[in-house]
Tab-separated table of C-alpha atoms and ligand atoms in Angstrom:
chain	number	residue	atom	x	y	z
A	1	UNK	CA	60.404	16.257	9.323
A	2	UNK	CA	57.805	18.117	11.896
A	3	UNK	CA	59.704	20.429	13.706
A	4	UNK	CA	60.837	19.678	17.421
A	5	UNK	CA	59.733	20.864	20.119
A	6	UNK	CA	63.413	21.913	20.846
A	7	UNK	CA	63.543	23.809	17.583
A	8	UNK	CA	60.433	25.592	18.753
A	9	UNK	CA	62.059	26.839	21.877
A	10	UNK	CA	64.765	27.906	20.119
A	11	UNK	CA	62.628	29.852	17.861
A	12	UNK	CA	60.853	31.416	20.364
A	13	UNK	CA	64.014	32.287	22.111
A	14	UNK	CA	65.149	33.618	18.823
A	15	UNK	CA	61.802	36.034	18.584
A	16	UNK	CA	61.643	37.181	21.929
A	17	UNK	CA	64.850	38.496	21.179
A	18	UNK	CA	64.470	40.491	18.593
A	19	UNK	CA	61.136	41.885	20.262
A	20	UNK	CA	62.947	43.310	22.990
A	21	UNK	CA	65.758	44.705	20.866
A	22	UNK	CA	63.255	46.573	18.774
A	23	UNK	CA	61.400	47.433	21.865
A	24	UNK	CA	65.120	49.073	23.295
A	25	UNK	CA	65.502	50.614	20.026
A	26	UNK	CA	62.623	52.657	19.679
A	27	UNK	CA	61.666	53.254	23.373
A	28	UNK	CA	58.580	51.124	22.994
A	29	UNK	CA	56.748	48.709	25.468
A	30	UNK	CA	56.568	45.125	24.323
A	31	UNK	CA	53.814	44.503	22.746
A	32	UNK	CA	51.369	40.690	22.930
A	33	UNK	CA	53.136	37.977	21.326
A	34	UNK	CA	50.249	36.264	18.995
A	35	UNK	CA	51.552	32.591	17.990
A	36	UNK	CA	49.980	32.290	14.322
A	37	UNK	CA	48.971	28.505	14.731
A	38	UNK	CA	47.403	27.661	10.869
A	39	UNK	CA	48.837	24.576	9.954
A	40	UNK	CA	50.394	23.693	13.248
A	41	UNK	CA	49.393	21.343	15.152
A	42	UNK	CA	47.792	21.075	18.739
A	43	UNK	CA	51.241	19.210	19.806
A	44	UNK	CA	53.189	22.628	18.845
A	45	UNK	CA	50.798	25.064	20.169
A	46	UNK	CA	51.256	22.714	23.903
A	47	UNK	CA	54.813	23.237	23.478
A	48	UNK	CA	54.630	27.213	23.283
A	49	UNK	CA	51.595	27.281	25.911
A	50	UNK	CA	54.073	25.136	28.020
A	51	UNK	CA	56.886	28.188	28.106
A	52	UNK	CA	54.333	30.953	28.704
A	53	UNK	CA	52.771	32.013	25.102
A	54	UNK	CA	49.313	32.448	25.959
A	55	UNK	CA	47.374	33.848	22.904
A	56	UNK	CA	47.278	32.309	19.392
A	57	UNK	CA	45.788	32.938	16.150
A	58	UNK	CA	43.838	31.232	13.490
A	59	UNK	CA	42.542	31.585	9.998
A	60	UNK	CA	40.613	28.472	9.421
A	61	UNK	CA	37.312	27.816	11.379
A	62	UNK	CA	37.267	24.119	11.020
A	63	UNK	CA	41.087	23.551	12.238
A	64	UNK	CA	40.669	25.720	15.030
A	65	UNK	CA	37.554	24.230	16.393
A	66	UNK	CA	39.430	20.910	16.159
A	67	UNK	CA	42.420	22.192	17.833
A	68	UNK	CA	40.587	24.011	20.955
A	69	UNK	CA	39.160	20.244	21.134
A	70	UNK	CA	42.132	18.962	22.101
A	71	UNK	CA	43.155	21.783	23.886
A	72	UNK	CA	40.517	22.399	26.415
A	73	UNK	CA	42.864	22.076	29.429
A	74	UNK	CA	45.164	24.787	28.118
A	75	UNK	CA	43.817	28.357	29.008
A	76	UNK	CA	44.327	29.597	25.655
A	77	UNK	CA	43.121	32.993	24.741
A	78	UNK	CA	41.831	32.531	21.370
A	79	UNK	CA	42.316	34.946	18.361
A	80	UNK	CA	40.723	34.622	14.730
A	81	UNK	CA	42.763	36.767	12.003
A	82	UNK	CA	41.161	35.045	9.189
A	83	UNK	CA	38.225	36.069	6.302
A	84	UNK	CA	35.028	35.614	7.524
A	85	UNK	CA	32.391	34.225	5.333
A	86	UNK	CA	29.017	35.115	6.828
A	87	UNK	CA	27.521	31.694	7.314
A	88	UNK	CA	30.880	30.638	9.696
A	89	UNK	CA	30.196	34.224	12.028
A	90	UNK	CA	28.264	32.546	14.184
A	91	UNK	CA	30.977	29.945	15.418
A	92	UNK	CA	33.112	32.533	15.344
A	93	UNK	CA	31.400	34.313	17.800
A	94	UNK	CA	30.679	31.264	19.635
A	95	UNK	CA	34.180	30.102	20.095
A	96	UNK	CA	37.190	32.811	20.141
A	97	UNK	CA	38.091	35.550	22.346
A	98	UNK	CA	39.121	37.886	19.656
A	99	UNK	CA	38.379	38.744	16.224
A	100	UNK	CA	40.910	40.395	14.120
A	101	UNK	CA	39.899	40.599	10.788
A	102	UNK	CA	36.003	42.463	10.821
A	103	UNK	CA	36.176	43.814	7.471
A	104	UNK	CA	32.906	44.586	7.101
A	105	UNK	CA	29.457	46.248	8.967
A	106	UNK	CA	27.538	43.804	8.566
A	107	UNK	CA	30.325	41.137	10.236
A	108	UNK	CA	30.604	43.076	13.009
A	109	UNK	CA	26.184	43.232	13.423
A	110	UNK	CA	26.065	39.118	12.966
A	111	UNK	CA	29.377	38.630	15.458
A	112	UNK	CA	27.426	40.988	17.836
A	113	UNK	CA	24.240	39.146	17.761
A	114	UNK	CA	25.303	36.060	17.577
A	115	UNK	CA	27.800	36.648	20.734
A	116	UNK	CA	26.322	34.442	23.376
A	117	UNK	CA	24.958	36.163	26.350
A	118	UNK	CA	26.777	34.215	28.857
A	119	UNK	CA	29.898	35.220	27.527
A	120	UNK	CA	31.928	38.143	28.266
A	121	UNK	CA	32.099	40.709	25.272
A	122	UNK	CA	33.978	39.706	21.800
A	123	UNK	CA	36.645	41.444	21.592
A	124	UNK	CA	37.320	42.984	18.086
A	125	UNK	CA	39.843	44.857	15.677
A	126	UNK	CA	38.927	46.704	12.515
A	127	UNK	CA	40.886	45.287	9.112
A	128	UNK	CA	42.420	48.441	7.407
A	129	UNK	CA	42.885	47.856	3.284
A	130	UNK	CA	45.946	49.920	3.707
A	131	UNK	CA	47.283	49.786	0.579
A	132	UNK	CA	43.822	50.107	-1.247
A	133	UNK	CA	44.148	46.438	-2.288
A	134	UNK	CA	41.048	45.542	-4.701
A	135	UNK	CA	41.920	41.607	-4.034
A	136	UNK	CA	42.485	42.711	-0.466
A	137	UNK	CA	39.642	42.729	2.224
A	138	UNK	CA	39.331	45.721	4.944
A	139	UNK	CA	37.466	48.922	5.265
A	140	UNK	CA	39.090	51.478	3.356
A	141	UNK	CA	41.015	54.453	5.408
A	142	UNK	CA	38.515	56.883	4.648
A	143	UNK	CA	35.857	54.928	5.548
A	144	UNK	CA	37.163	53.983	8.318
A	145	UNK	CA	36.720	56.037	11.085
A	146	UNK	CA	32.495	56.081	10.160
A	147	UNK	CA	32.657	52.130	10.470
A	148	UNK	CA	34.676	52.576	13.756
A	149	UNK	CA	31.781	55.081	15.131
A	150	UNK	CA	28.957	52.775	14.142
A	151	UNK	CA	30.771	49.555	15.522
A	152	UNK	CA	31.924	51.004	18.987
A	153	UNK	CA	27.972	51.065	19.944
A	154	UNK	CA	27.172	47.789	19.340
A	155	UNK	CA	26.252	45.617	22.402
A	156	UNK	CA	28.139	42.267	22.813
A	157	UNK	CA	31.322	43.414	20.890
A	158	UNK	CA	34.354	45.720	22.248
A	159	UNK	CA	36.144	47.332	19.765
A	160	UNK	CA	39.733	47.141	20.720
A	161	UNK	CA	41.192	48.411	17.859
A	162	UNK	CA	42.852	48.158	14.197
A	163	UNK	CA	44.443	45.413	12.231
A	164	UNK	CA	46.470	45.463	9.115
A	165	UNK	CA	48.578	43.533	6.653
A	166	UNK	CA	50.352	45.561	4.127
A	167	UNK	CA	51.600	44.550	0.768
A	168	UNK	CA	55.299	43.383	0.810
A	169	UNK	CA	58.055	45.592	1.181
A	170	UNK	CA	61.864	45.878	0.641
A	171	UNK	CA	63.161	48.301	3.250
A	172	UNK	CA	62.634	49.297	7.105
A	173	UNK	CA	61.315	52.889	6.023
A	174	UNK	CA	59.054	51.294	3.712
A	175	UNK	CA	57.929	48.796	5.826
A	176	UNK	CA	57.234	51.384	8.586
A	177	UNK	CA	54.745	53.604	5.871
A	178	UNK	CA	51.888	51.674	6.648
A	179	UNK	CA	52.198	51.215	9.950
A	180	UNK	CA	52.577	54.578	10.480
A	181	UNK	CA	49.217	55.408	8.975
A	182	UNK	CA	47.177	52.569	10.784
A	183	UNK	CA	48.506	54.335	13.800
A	184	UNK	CA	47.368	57.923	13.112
A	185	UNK	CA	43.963	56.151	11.737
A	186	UNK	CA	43.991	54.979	15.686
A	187	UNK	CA	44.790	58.590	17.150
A	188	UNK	CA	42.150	59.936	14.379
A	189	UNK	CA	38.974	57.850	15.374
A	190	UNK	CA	39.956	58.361	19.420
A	191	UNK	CA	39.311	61.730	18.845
A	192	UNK	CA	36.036	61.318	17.087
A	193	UNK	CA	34.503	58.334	19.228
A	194	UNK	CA	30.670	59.623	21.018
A	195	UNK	CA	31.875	60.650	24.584
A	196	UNK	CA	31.582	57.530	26.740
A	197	UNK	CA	32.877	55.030	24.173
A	198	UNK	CA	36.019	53.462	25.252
A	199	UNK	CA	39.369	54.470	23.492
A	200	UNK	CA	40.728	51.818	21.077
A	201	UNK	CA	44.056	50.716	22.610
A	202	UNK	CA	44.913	48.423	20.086
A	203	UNK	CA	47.219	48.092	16.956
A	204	UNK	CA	47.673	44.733	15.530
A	205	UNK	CA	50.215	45.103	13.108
A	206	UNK	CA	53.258	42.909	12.495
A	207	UNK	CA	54.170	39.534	11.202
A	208	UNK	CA	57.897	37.897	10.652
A	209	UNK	CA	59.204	39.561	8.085
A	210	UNK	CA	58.424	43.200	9.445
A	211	UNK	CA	58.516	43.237	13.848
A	212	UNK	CA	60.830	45.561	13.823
A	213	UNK	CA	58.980	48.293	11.368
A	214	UNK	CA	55.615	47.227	13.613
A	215	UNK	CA	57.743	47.902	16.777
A	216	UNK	CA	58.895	51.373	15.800
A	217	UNK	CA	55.373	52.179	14.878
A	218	UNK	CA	54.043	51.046	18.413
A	219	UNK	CA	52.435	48.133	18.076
A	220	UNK	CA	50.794	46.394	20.909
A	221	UNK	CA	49.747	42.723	18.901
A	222	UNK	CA	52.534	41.413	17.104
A	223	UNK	CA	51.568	38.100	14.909
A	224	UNK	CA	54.205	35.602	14.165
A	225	UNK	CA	53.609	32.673	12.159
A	226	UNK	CA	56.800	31.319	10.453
A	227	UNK	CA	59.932	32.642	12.726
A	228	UNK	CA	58.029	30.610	16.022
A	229	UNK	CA	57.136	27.240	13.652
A	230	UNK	CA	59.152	27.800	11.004
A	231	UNK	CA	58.207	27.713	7.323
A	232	UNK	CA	54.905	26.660	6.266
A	233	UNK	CA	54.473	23.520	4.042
B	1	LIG	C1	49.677	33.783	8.517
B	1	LIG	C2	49.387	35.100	9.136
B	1	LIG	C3	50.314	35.721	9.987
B	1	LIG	C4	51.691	35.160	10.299
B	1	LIG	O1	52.541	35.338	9.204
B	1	LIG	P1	54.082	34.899	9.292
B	1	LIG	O2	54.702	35.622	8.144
B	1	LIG	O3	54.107	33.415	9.130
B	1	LIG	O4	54.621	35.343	10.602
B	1	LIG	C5	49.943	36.930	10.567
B	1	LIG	N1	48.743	37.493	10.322
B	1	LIG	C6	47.835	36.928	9.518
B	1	LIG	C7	46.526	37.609	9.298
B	1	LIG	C8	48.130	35.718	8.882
B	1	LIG	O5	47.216	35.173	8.056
């Protein structure tokens, strides 16, 4: 059975919820609720859209484009959170807002290049391999902060900040370890940005299974996939 459109509301309700509780519980300002859309289709994204949920994110290039085709009268703000093979960095440029998941310099060169001029600039977060994942992409922590430097002068792009997903974990002090770290990595390259480069204001970090660890670590994109849609076939 697809899921309703009441069981979406529902769901939402249900999220919202336990954003604001976390938010009460650690003295922290809500952060952007990002609807992870892969797999769902244009008919549920409407439905959210329709009751205010303005930003959604996607990992495949093909189904997106497809979607924003039958979305174009929505005002969607666009996010991509998925790999990026090089040869698909030009649509990627062409066609979303945001880009989550530049895991490499040479992504973040083509996405600047290839941004079209008439187009305001791509907005972009850093992918931290937090847990120094081999199978995992991301720019390592300690080469972080270099890649940051470099990146914040390209033309075209606007580097907003850092994205992670950690490995699994059991308990709400685990869960909040790496969170905790992507935000000092934050704190750490403010300090060492060239004068005149914006701050980075952004930590996307947080998906179902850990909002509340995100939360209490202060973060200002929160991604949620399965508790808005439920699970994914
Ligand atoms: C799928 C996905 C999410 C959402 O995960 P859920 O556990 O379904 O909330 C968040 N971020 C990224 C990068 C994803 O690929």
């Amino acid at each position: 059975m697809p899921i309703s459109e009441q069981q979406i509301a529902d769901r939402q309700q249900g999220v919202e919820k336990r954003i604001s509780l976390a938010c009460q519980k650690h003295q922290r300002s809500i952060p952007t609720l990002l609807a992870v859309s892969k797999t769902r289709t244009a008919e549920n994204i409407r439905t959210l859209y329709s009751s205010s949920i303005k930003n959604f994110g996607e990992n495949y290039l093909q189904e997106a484009l497809d979607k924003q085709q039958q979305l174009t009268d929505c005002n969607i703000c666009w996010h991509f959170i998925g790999p990026i093979q090089s040869n698909k960095s030009r649509a990627v440029a062409e066609h979303f807002h945001w880009v989550h998941s530049v895991d490499r310099l040479k992504l973040a060169k083509r996405l600047s290049n290839q941004r079209p001029s008439t187009l305001p600039p791509l907005q972009i977060c850093l992918q931290v391999n937090i847990d120094n994942e081999t199978s995992k992409s991301g720019f390592m922590i300690d080469e972080a902060v270099n890649a940051a430097i470099e990146i914040s002068q390209l033309p075209n792009l606007r580097l907003r900040g850092l994205m992670c997903i950690p490995q699994k974990r059991e308990t709400f002090a685990e869960q909040r370890q790496p969170f905790e770290k992507v935000a000092r990595l934050l704190s750490s390259i403010n300090q060492q940005l060239p004068r005149h480069t914006l701050a980075l204001d952004t930590l996307s970090m947080g998906m179902s299974d850990d909002i509340e660890a995100a939360i209490a670590e202060g973060t200002t994109i929160i991604r949620i996939g399965t508790a808005l849609f439920g699970p994914r076939q």
